[in-house]
């Protein structure tokens, strides 16, 4: 017998559905606004501290080759576009980088402020992408914000942002980060992999450093996702082949003798690895104590036996620690390995014309900042860990940690409003001090890049023994019209810097022209 609709009665214990309350609407609105708060704050940080660079000039270090004297970026003629798309320029095959300069030259000609403005915008975008990537990988907003904020304002990033010719690093980082956001997901779909492959191709067309991205994704799948090796390797066949093609195009382009340094180009692989072990520790020091930053560094390559042995031993200890953490904290060894992979193309295993540069840390620094953020989070969670010594409340009457995990805060007693969380206040204070200290250091270092003379005076102070530094300083002085001082600089370079045959010939030729 059918039951009449009237006879269906809700049980008394079942509450009637309620309309959303005003508080619920307010909470939803607050969550929506908070979603944009972190990206907006990061962009504001970048603009606030890097805006002065818009008033800087071109510098006599690759800027003439990339922009000022480069006909490829100054015309939309078909022959120039074909050359841009198919040929190596300035020791790089980077058509998208040159295309960005072509668009800018169309917009503002040779006004350097426009090129600097684009760099600032790209760095702000990259800071937001770092925040999104770290939040996705770690699932922790505090670690993501701290990592991205330090990435935004650390002084080691000044070279990448304030140097127009470092556009290739900024733009490739944009595509690499977008690719990794798609690829470093616990469960990625074929759509994620397809979009990630497009971003990878764009990154490769911007700078060859993107060739390591498939290895980074493979490491994530093995270490963090714990997938079988055969499965993860098969997924990287297409990206890997794409990267090998670009590597073949650019591998020989960096060995040219234009600019840079040359003393290390004839070193054997064993000596190069010894130098690399030292350079990697120097990079760690730059991130921890970023003083005396320079466009070029005088890295010793002779008489380094004991120093290299100690450096290698230190890295051996670090590797052992990371290996022990692979099960308990897999993100830590993965992050360290990703940093090493991003440094691998610039460690001179394939010879390039410099041994050490600040800009090489642009992406690897994310690991250092992320580990710092995680250490702060863990350290300020120590009161919560101590509270686990006894059931109920701790001896001091401190509430027990919440079930959200160590470092997420301590629960207040059941009754009454929540009390302030001392661990959160401690984290905030530590991060604020670190970010402010880095921002002030950036503010002090940024003017070094305002023009060629300021840039090379700083480099001559940090690395006075490099003949190429003295030559570039003299060149900038000549451009400014300070001929007398420029000649003195060149004469001092001949007498004190022990230049090789190529640099000696350049210096003597310039002296003959100017005297």
Coordinates of C-alpha atoms in Angstrom, one line a residue:
X1 CA 0.0 0.0 0.0
X2 CA 1.5 3.3 -1.0
X3 CA 2.3 5.8 1.7
X4 CA 0.9 9.2 1.4
X5 CA 3.4 12.0 1.4
X6 CA 1.7 13.5 4.5
X7 CA 2.6 10.5 6.5
X8 CA 6.4 10.9 6.0
X9 CA 7.5 12.7 9.2
X10 CA 11.0 13.8 10.1
X11 CA 12.2 12.2 13.4
X12 CA 12.2 14.6 16.3
X13 CA 15.9 14.2 16.8
X14 CA 16.8 15.3 13.3
X15 CA 17.3 19.0 13.1
X16 CA 15.7 20.9 10.2
X17 CA 18.2 22.3 7.7
X18 CA 19.1 25.8 8.6
X19 CA 19.8 28.8 6.3
X20 CA 23.5 29.9 6.2
X21 CA 24.0 32.3 9.0
X22 CA 25.6 35.7 8.7
X23 CA 28.7 34.4 10.5
X24 CA 29.1 31.7 7.8
X25 CA 28.9 34.3 5.0
X26 CA 31.4 36.4 6.9
X27 CA 33.8 33.5 7.3
X28 CA 33.5 32.6 3.6
X29 CA 34.2 36.1 2.6
X30 CA 37.2 36.3 5.0
X31 CA 38.6 33.0 3.6
X32 CA 38.2 34.4 0.0
X33 CA 40.1 37.6 0.9
X34 CA 42.9 35.6 2.7
X35 CA 43.4 33.6 -0.4
X36 CA 44.8 36.7 -2.1
X37 CA 46.5 38.2 0.9
X38 CA 49.7 36.2 0.6
X39 CA 50.3 36.7 -3.1
X40 CA 49.5 40.4 -2.8
X41 CA 51.9 40.8 0.1
X42 CA 54.7 39.0 -1.7
X43 CA 54.2 41.2 -4.8
X44 CA 54.2 44.3 -2.7
X45 CA 57.4 43.2 -1.0
X46 CA 59.1 42.8 -4.4
X47 CA 57.9 46.1 -5.7
X48 CA 58.7 48.0 -2.5
X49 CA 62.4 46.9 -2.4
X50 CA 63.1 46.6 -6.1
X51 CA 61.3 49.6 -7.5
X52 CA 64.5 51.8 -7.4
X53 CA 66.0 49.5 -10.1
X54 CA 63.6 51.0 -12.6
X55 CA 65.9 54.1 -12.6
X56 CA 69.0 52.1 -13.3
X57 CA 71.0 52.1 -16.5
X58 CA 72.2 49.4 -18.9
X59 CA 75.6 48.0 -17.7
X60 CA 78.6 47.0 -19.8
X61 CA 78.2 43.3 -19.0
X62 CA 76.1 41.4 -21.7
X63 CA 73.5 44.3 -21.8
X64 CA 75.1 45.6 -25.1
X65 CA 75.0 42.1 -26.6
X66 CA 71.5 41.3 -25.6
X67 CA 69.8 44.6 -26.1
X68 CA 71.7 47.8 -26.9
X69 CA 73.7 46.6 -29.9
X70 CA 71.6 43.6 -30.9
X71 CA 69.9 44.1 -34.2
X72 CA 67.8 40.9 -33.7
X73 CA 65.7 42.5 -30.9
X74 CA 65.4 45.9 -32.6
X75 CA 63.4 45.0 -35.7
X76 CA 60.5 42.8 -36.7
X77 CA 62.1 42.0 -40.1
X78 CA 61.5 38.4 -41.2
X79 CA 65.3 37.7 -41.5
X80 CA 65.8 38.9 -37.9
X81 CA 62.9 36.9 -36.6
X82 CA 64.2 33.8 -38.4
X83 CA 67.6 34.3 -36.8
X84 CA 66.0 34.9 -33.4
X85 CA 64.1 31.6 -33.7
X86 CA 66.8 29.4 -35.1
X87 CA 70.3 30.6 -34.1
X88 CA 72.4 30.8 -30.9
X89 CA 72.9 34.4 -29.7
X90 CA 75.2 35.6 -26.9
X91 CA 76.3 32.0 -26.1
X92 CA 72.7 30.8 -25.6
X93 CA 69.8 29.4 -27.6
X94 CA 67.0 31.4 -26.0
X95 CA 64.5 32.6 -28.5
X96 CA 61.8 33.4 -26.0
X97 CA 64.2 35.6 -24.0
X98 CA 65.2 37.5 -27.1
X99 CA 61.5 37.7 -28.1
X100 CA 60.8 39.4 -24.7
X101 CA 63.5 42.0 -25.5
X102 CA 62.0 42.5 -29.0
X103 CA 58.6 43.3 -27.5
X104 CA 60.2 45.7 -25.0
X105 CA 62.3 47.4 -27.6
X106 CA 59.1 48.0 -29.6
X107 CA 57.4 49.5 -26.5
X108 CA 60.1 51.7 -25.1
X109 CA 63.2 51.6 -27.4
X110 CA 66.4 51.9 -25.4
X111 CA 64.9 53.2 -22.2
X112 CA 66.5 50.9 -19.6
X113 CA 63.7 51.5 -17.1
X114 CA 61.2 49.5 -19.1
X115 CA 63.5 46.4 -19.2
X116 CA 64.1 46.7 -15.4
X117 CA 60.4 47.1 -14.8
X118 CA 59.8 43.8 -16.6
X119 CA 62.4 42.1 -14.4
X120 CA 60.7 43.4 -11.2
X121 CA 57.3 42.1 -12.4
X122 CA 58.7 38.7 -13.3
X123 CA 60.4 38.4 -9.9
X124 CA 57.1 39.3 -8.2
X125 CA 55.3 36.6 -10.2
X126 CA 58.0 34.1 -9.4
X127 CA 57.7 34.8 -5.6
X128 CA 54.0 34.1 -5.9
X129 CA 54.7 30.9 -7.8
X130 CA 57.2 29.8 -5.2
X131 CA 54.5 30.3 -2.5
X132 CA 52.0 28.3 -4.5
X133 CA 54.5 25.5 -5.2
X134 CA 55.8 25.1 -1.6
X135 CA 52.3 25.3 -0.2
X136 CA 51.2 22.5 -2.5
X137 CA 54.2 20.3 -1.8
X138 CA 54.4 20.8 2.0
X139 CA 50.7 21.5 2.7
X140 CA 51.8 24.2 5.2
X141 CA 51.0 27.8 4.8
X142 CA 53.7 29.0 7.2
X143 CA 56.5 27.2 5.4
X144 CA 55.2 28.4 2.1
X145 CA 54.9 32.1 3.1
X146 CA 58.3 32.2 4.8
X147 CA 60.0 30.5 1.9
X148 CA 58.5 32.8 -0.7
X149 CA 59.1 36.0 1.4
X150 CA 62.8 35.2 1.8
X151 CA 62.9 34.3 -1.9
X152 CA 61.4 37.7 -2.7
X153 CA 63.8 39.9 -0.7
X154 CA 67.1 38.0 -0.1
X155 CA 70.0 40.0 -1.4
X156 CA 71.5 37.1 -3.4
X157 CA 68.6 37.7 -5.8
X158 CA 69.6 41.2 -6.7
X159 CA 71.8 40.2 -9.6
X160 CA 68.9 38.2 -11.2
X161 CA 66.5 41.1 -10.8
X162 CA 68.6 44.2 -11.3
X163 CA 70.6 43.0 -14.3
X164 CA 68.7 43.2 -17.5
X165 CA 70.7 40.4 -19.1
X166 CA 69.6 38.1 -16.4
X167 CA 66.1 38.1 -18.0
X168 CA 66.7 34.5 -19.2
X169 CA 67.0 33.3 -15.6
X170 CA 63.9 35.1 -14.4
X171 CA 61.7 34.1 -17.4
X172 CA 62.9 30.5 -17.3
X173 CA 62.2 30.3 -13.6
X174 CA 58.6 31.4 -14.3
X175 CA 58.0 28.6 -16.7
X176 CA 59.9 26.1 -14.5
X177 CA 57.9 26.9 -11.4
X178 CA 54.7 26.7 -13.4
X179 CA 55.8 23.3 -14.7
X180 CA 56.6 22.0 -11.3
X181 CA 53.3 23.2 -9.9
X182 CA 51.7 20.8 -12.4
X183 CA 54.1 18.0 -12.1
X184 CA 54.8 17.9 -8.3
X185 CA 51.4 16.7 -7.3
X186 CA 50.6 13.6 -5.2
X187 CA 48.3 12.4 -7.9
X188 CA 48.8 14.1 -11.2
X189 CA 46.6 13.5 -14.2
X190 CA 47.5 13.2 -17.9
X191 CA 46.3 16.8 -18.3
X192 CA 48.7 17.9 -15.6
X193 CA 51.6 16.2 -17.4
X194 CA 50.5 17.7 -20.8
X195 CA 50.4 21.2 -19.5
X196 CA 53.6 20.7 -17.6
X197 CA 55.3 19.6 -20.8
X198 CA 54.2 22.8 -22.5
X199 CA 55.7 24.9 -19.7
X200 CA 58.9 22.8 -19.9
X201 CA 59.2 23.5 -23.6
X202 CA 58.7 27.2 -22.9
X203 CA 61.4 27.1 -20.2
X204 CA 63.8 25.4 -22.5
X205 CA 63.3 28.1 -25.1
X206 CA 64.2 30.6 -22.5
X207 CA 67.3 29.1 -20.8
X208 CA 69.0 25.7 -21.0
X209 CA 69.0 25.2 -17.2
X210 CA 65.4 23.7 -17.6
X211 CA 67.0 20.5 -18.8
X212 CA 67.1 19.3 -15.2
X213 CA 63.4 19.6 -14.7
X214 CA 62.6 15.9 -15.7
X215 CA 65.2 14.7 -13.2
X216 CA 63.6 16.9 -10.4
X217 CA 60.2 15.4 -11.2
X218 CA 61.7 11.9 -11.2
X219 CA 63.3 12.5 -7.8
X220 CA 59.9 13.6 -6.4
X221 CA 58.1 10.5 -7.7
X222 CA 60.8 8.2 -6.2
X223 CA 61.5 9.9 -2.9
X224 CA 58.2 11.5 -2.0
X225 CA 55.5 9.6 -3.9
X226 CA 57.4 6.3 -3.5
X227 CA 56.6 5.1 -7.0
X228 CA 58.4 2.2 -8.7
X229 CA 61.4 3.3 -10.7
X230 CA 60.2 1.8 -14.0
X231 CA 56.9 3.7 -13.8
X232 CA 58.5 7.1 -13.0
X233 CA 61.2 6.6 -15.6
X234 CA 58.7 5.9 -18.4
X235 CA 56.8 9.1 -17.6
X236 CA 60.0 11.1 -18.1
X237 CA 61.0 9.7 -21.5
X238 CA 59.3 12.4 -23.6
X239 CA 60.4 15.3 -21.4
X240 CA 63.9 13.8 -21.2
X241 CA 64.3 13.5 -25.0
X242 CA 63.1 17.1 -25.4
X243 CA 65.7 18.2 -22.9
X244 CA 68.5 16.3 -24.6
X245 CA 67.7 18.0 -27.9
X246 CA 68.1 21.4 -26.3
X247 CA 71.2 20.3 -24.5
X248 CA 72.8 19.3 -27.8
X249 CA 72.0 22.8 -29.2
X250 CA 73.5 24.7 -26.3
X251 CA 76.3 22.5 -24.9
X252 CA 79.1 24.0 -27.1
X253 CA 77.9 27.6 -27.0
X254 CA 79.2 28.4 -23.5
X255 CA 82.8 27.6 -24.2
X256 CA 83.4 30.7 -26.2
X257 CA 86.1 33.0 -24.8
X258 CA 83.9 36.2 -25.0
X259 CA 83.9 37.6 -21.5
X260 CA 83.9 35.7 -18.2
X261 CA 86.9 33.7 -17.0
X262 CA 89.1 31.1 -18.7
X263 CA 91.6 29.7 -16.3
X264 CA 89.4 26.8 -15.2
X265 CA 88.4 25.7 -18.7
X266 CA 91.4 23.4 -19.1
X267 CA 91.0 21.7 -15.6
X268 CA 90.5 18.0 -15.4
X269 CA 87.2 16.6 -14.1
X270 CA 88.8 15.7 -10.7
X271 CA 90.0 19.3 -10.2
X272 CA 86.6 20.7 -11.3
X273 CA 84.8 18.5 -8.8
X274 CA 87.2 19.7 -6.1
X275 CA 86.5 23.3 -6.9
X276 CA 82.7 22.5 -7.0
X277 CA 82.8 21.1 -3.5
X278 CA 84.3 24.4 -2.3
X279 CA 82.0 26.6 -4.4
X280 CA 78.9 24.8 -3.0
X281 CA 79.9 25.7 0.6
X282 CA 80.5 29.3 -0.6
X283 CA 76.9 29.3 -1.9
X284 CA 75.7 28.2 1.5
X285 CA 77.7 31.0 3.1
X286 CA 76.2 33.5 0.7
X287 CA 72.7 32.5 1.7
X288 CA 73.5 32.6 5.4
X289 CA 75.7 35.7 5.4
X290 CA 75.2 37.7 2.1
X291 CA 77.9 40.3 2.3
X292 CA 80.5 41.3 -0.3
X293 CA 78.3 40.2 -3.2
X294 CA 79.8 40.7 -6.6
X295 CA 79.1 40.2 -10.3
X296 CA 82.3 38.0 -10.4
X297 CA 84.2 36.0 -7.8
X298 CA 87.9 35.1 -7.7
X299 CA 87.5 31.4 -7.0
X300 CA 90.9 29.7 -6.4
X301 CA 91.6 26.6 -8.5
X302 CA 95.2 25.9 -7.4
X303 CA 96.6 24.8 -4.0
X304 CA 93.1 23.8 -2.8
X305 CA 93.8 20.2 -1.8
X306 CA 93.1 20.3 1.9
X307 CA 90.2 22.8 1.5
X308 CA 88.6 20.6 -1.1
X309 CA 89.0 17.5 1.1
X310 CA 87.3 19.2 4.0
X311 CA 84.5 20.5 1.8
X312 CA 84.0 17.0 0.3
X313 CA 83.9 15.5 3.8
X314 CA 81.3 18.0 4.9
X315 CA 79.1 17.1 1.9
X316 CA 79.6 13.5 2.7
X317 CA 78.2 14.0 6.2
X318 CA 75.3 16.1 4.8
X319 CA 74.5 13.3 2.3
X320 CA 74.5 10.7 5.1
X321 CA 72.1 12.8 7.2
X322 CA 69.8 13.3 4.2
X323 CA 69.8 9.6 3.4
X324 CA 68.7 8.8 7.0
X325 CA 65.8 11.3 6.6
X326 CA 64.5 9.7 3.4
X327 CA 61.7 7.7 5.1
X328 CA 60.8 10.0 8.1
X329 CA 61.0 13.3 6.2
X330 CA 61.2 12.6 2.5
X331 CA 60.7 16.2 1.5
X332 CA 64.0 17.2 3.0
X333 CA 66.3 15.0 0.9
X334 CA 64.1 15.7 -2.1
X335 CA 64.5 19.5 -1.7
X336 CA 68.3 19.1 -1.2
X337 CA 68.6 17.0 -4.3
X338 CA 66.4 19.4 -6.4
X339 CA 68.8 22.3 -5.4
X340 CA 71.8 20.3 -6.5
X341 CA 70.1 19.4 -9.8
X342 CA 69.4 23.1 -10.5
X343 CA 73.1 23.9 -9.8
X344 CA 74.4 21.0 -11.8
X345 CA 74.4 22.8 -15.2
X346 CA 76.6 25.6 -13.8
X347 CA 79.2 23.5 -12.0
X348 CA 81.4 23.4 -15.1
X349 CA 81.0 19.7 -15.7
X350 CA 80.2 21.1 -19.1
X351 CA 82.6 24.1 -19.2
X352 CA 81.1 27.6 -18.9
X353 CA 82.9 30.9 -18.6
X354 CA 82.3 31.6 -14.9
X355 CA 82.8 29.4 -11.8
X356 CA 80.4 31.1 -9.3
X357 CA 77.6 33.7 -9.6
X358 CA 74.8 34.9 -7.4
X359 CA 72.2 34.4 -10.1
X360 CA 73.0 30.6 -10.1
X361 CA 71.2 30.5 -6.7
X362 CA 67.9 31.9 -7.9
X363 CA 66.1 28.6 -7.9
X364 CA 68.3 26.5 -5.6
X365 CA 67.8 29.1 -2.9
X366 CA 64.2 27.9 -2.5
X367 CA 65.5 24.8 -0.8
X368 CA 67.5 26.8 1.7
X369 CA 64.7 29.1 2.5
X370 CA 62.2 26.2 2.8
X371 CA 64.5 24.3 5.2
X372 CA 64.9 27.5 7.3
X373 CA 61.1 27.8 7.4
X374 CA 60.7 24.2 8.4
X375 CA 63.4 24.6 11.1
X376 CA 61.6 27.6 12.6
X377 CA 58.3 25.8 12.5
X378 CA 59.8 22.7 14.2
X379 CA 61.7 24.8 16.8
X380 CA 58.8 26.8 17.9
X381 CA 56.8 23.6 18.2
X382 CA 59.1 22.4 21.0
X383 CA 56.8 23.5 23.8
X384 CA 54.1 21.3 22.2
X385 CA 56.5 18.3 22.1
X386 CA 57.5 18.9 25.7
X387 CA 53.8 18.8 26.7
X388 CA 53.7 15.2 25.6
X389 CA 55.8 14.1 28.5
X390 CA 52.7 13.4 30.7
X391 CA 49.0 12.8 30.0
X392 CA 46.6 15.6 30.4
X393 CA 48.2 18.9 31.1
X394 CA 51.9 19.5 31.3
X395 CA 53.4 20.2 34.8
X396 CA 53.1 24.0 34.1
X397 CA 49.5 23.7 33.2
X398 CA 50.1 24.3 29.5
X399 CA 47.3 23.0 27.3
X400 CA 48.2 19.9 25.2
X401 CA 49.1 20.3 21.5
X402 CA 46.2 20.1 19.1
X403 CA 45.7 17.2 16.7
X404 CA 46.7 19.4 13.8
X405 CA 50.3 18.4 14.3
X406 CA 53.4 19.8 16.0
X407 CA 53.9 23.5 15.4
X408 CA 50.3 24.2 14.3
X409 CA 49.6 25.7 17.7
X410 CA 48.4 24.7 21.2
X411 CA 44.8 24.2 22.0
X412 CA 43.3 26.4 24.7
X413 CA 41.3 24.8 27.5
X414 CA 37.9 23.5 26.5
X415 CA 36.0 26.4 28.0
X416 CA 36.6 30.0 27.4
X417 CA 38.1 31.9 24.4
X418 CA 41.3 30.6 22.8
X419 CA 44.4 32.1 24.3
X420 CA 47.3 33.5 22.2
X421 CA 49.7 30.8 20.9
X422 CA 53.2 31.5 22.1
X423 CA 54.7 29.2 19.4
X424 CA 53.0 31.2 16.6
X425 CA 54.2 34.4 18.1
X426 CA 57.7 33.0 18.2
X427 CA 57.6 32.0 14.6
X428 CA 56.3 35.3 13.5
X429 CA 59.0 37.2 15.4
X430 CA 61.8 35.0 13.9
X431 CA 60.5 35.2 10.4
X432 CA 59.9 39.0 10.7
X433 CA 63.5 39.5 11.8
X434 CA 64.9 37.3 8.9
X435 CA 62.8 39.0 6.3
X436 CA 63.6 42.5 7.5
X437 CA 67.3 41.7 7.7
X438 CA 67.3 40.4 4.2
X439 CA 65.3 43.3 2.9
X440 CA 67.6 45.8 4.4
X441 CA 70.6 44.0 3.0
X442 CA 69.0 44.0 -0.4
X443 CA 68.3 47.8 -0.1
X444 CA 72.0 48.3 0.6
X445 CA 73.3 46.1 -2.2
X446 CA 70.8 47.1 -5.0
X447 CA 72.5 50.4 -5.9
X448 CA 75.6 48.5 -6.9
X449 CA 73.8 47.7 -10.1
X450 CA 72.7 51.3 -10.9
X451 CA 75.4 51.7 -13.6
X452 CA 78.6 50.1 -14.9
X453 CA 81.0 52.1 -12.8
X454 CA 79.3 51.2 -9.5
X455 CA 79.0 47.6 -10.5
X456 CA 82.7 47.2 -11.4
X457 CA 84.0 49.3 -8.5
X458 CA 82.2 46.8 -6.2
X459 CA 83.6 43.8 -8.1
X460 CA 87.1 45.3 -8.0
X461 CA 86.8 45.6 -4.2
X462 CA 85.7 42.0 -3.8
X463 CA 87.9 40.4 -6.5
X464 CA 90.8 42.9 -7.2
X465 CA 93.0 40.2 -8.8
X466 CA 90.7 39.5 -11.7
X467 CA 92.0 41.2 -14.9
X468 CA 88.5 41.0 -16.5
X469 CA 87.1 43.0 -13.6
X470 CA 89.7 45.8 -14.0
X471 CA 89.1 45.8 -17.8
X472 CA 85.3 46.2 -17.4
X473 CA 85.8 48.9 -14.8
X474 CA 88.0 50.8 -17.2
X475 CA 85.5 50.3 -20.0
X476 CA 82.7 51.8 -17.8
X477 CA 85.0 54.7 -16.9
X478 CA 85.8 55.4 -20.6
X479 CA 82.0 55.4 -21.3
X480 CA 81.5 58.0 -18.6
X481 CA 84.4 60.1 -20.0
X482 CA 86.8 59.6 -17.1
X483 CA 89.7 58.7 -19.4
X484 CA 92.5 59.4 -17.0
X485 CA 91.3 57.1 -14.3
X486 CA 90.4 54.4 -16.8
X487 CA 94.0 54.4 -18.1
X488 CA 95.3 54.1 -14.5
X489 CA 93.0 51.1 -13.9
X490 CA 94.3 49.3 -17.1
X491 CA 97.9 50.0 -16.2
X492 CA 97.3 48.6 -12.7
X493 CA 95.7 45.5 -14.2
X494 CA 98.8 44.9 -16.3
X495 CA 101.1 45.3 -13.4
X496 CA 99.2 43.5 -10.6
X497 CA 96.6 41.1 -12.0
X498 CA 98.8 38.7 -14.1
X499 CA 96.4 38.6 -17.1
X500 CA 96.5 35.8 -19.5
X501 CA 97.4 36.3 -23.1
X502 CA 93.9 37.2 -24.3
X503 CA 93.3 39.7 -21.5
X504 CA 96.8 41.2 -21.8
X505 CA 96.2 41.8 -25.6
X506 CA 92.8 43.4 -24.9
X507 CA 94.2 45.7 -22.3
X508 CA 97.2 46.7 -24.3
X509 CA 95.0 47.4 -27.4
X510 CA 92.6 49.6 -25.3
X511 CA 95.5 51.5 -23.9
X512 CA 96.9 52.1 -27.4
X513 CA 93.5 53.4 -28.5
X514 CA 93.0 55.8 -25.6
X515 CA 96.4 57.2 -25.0

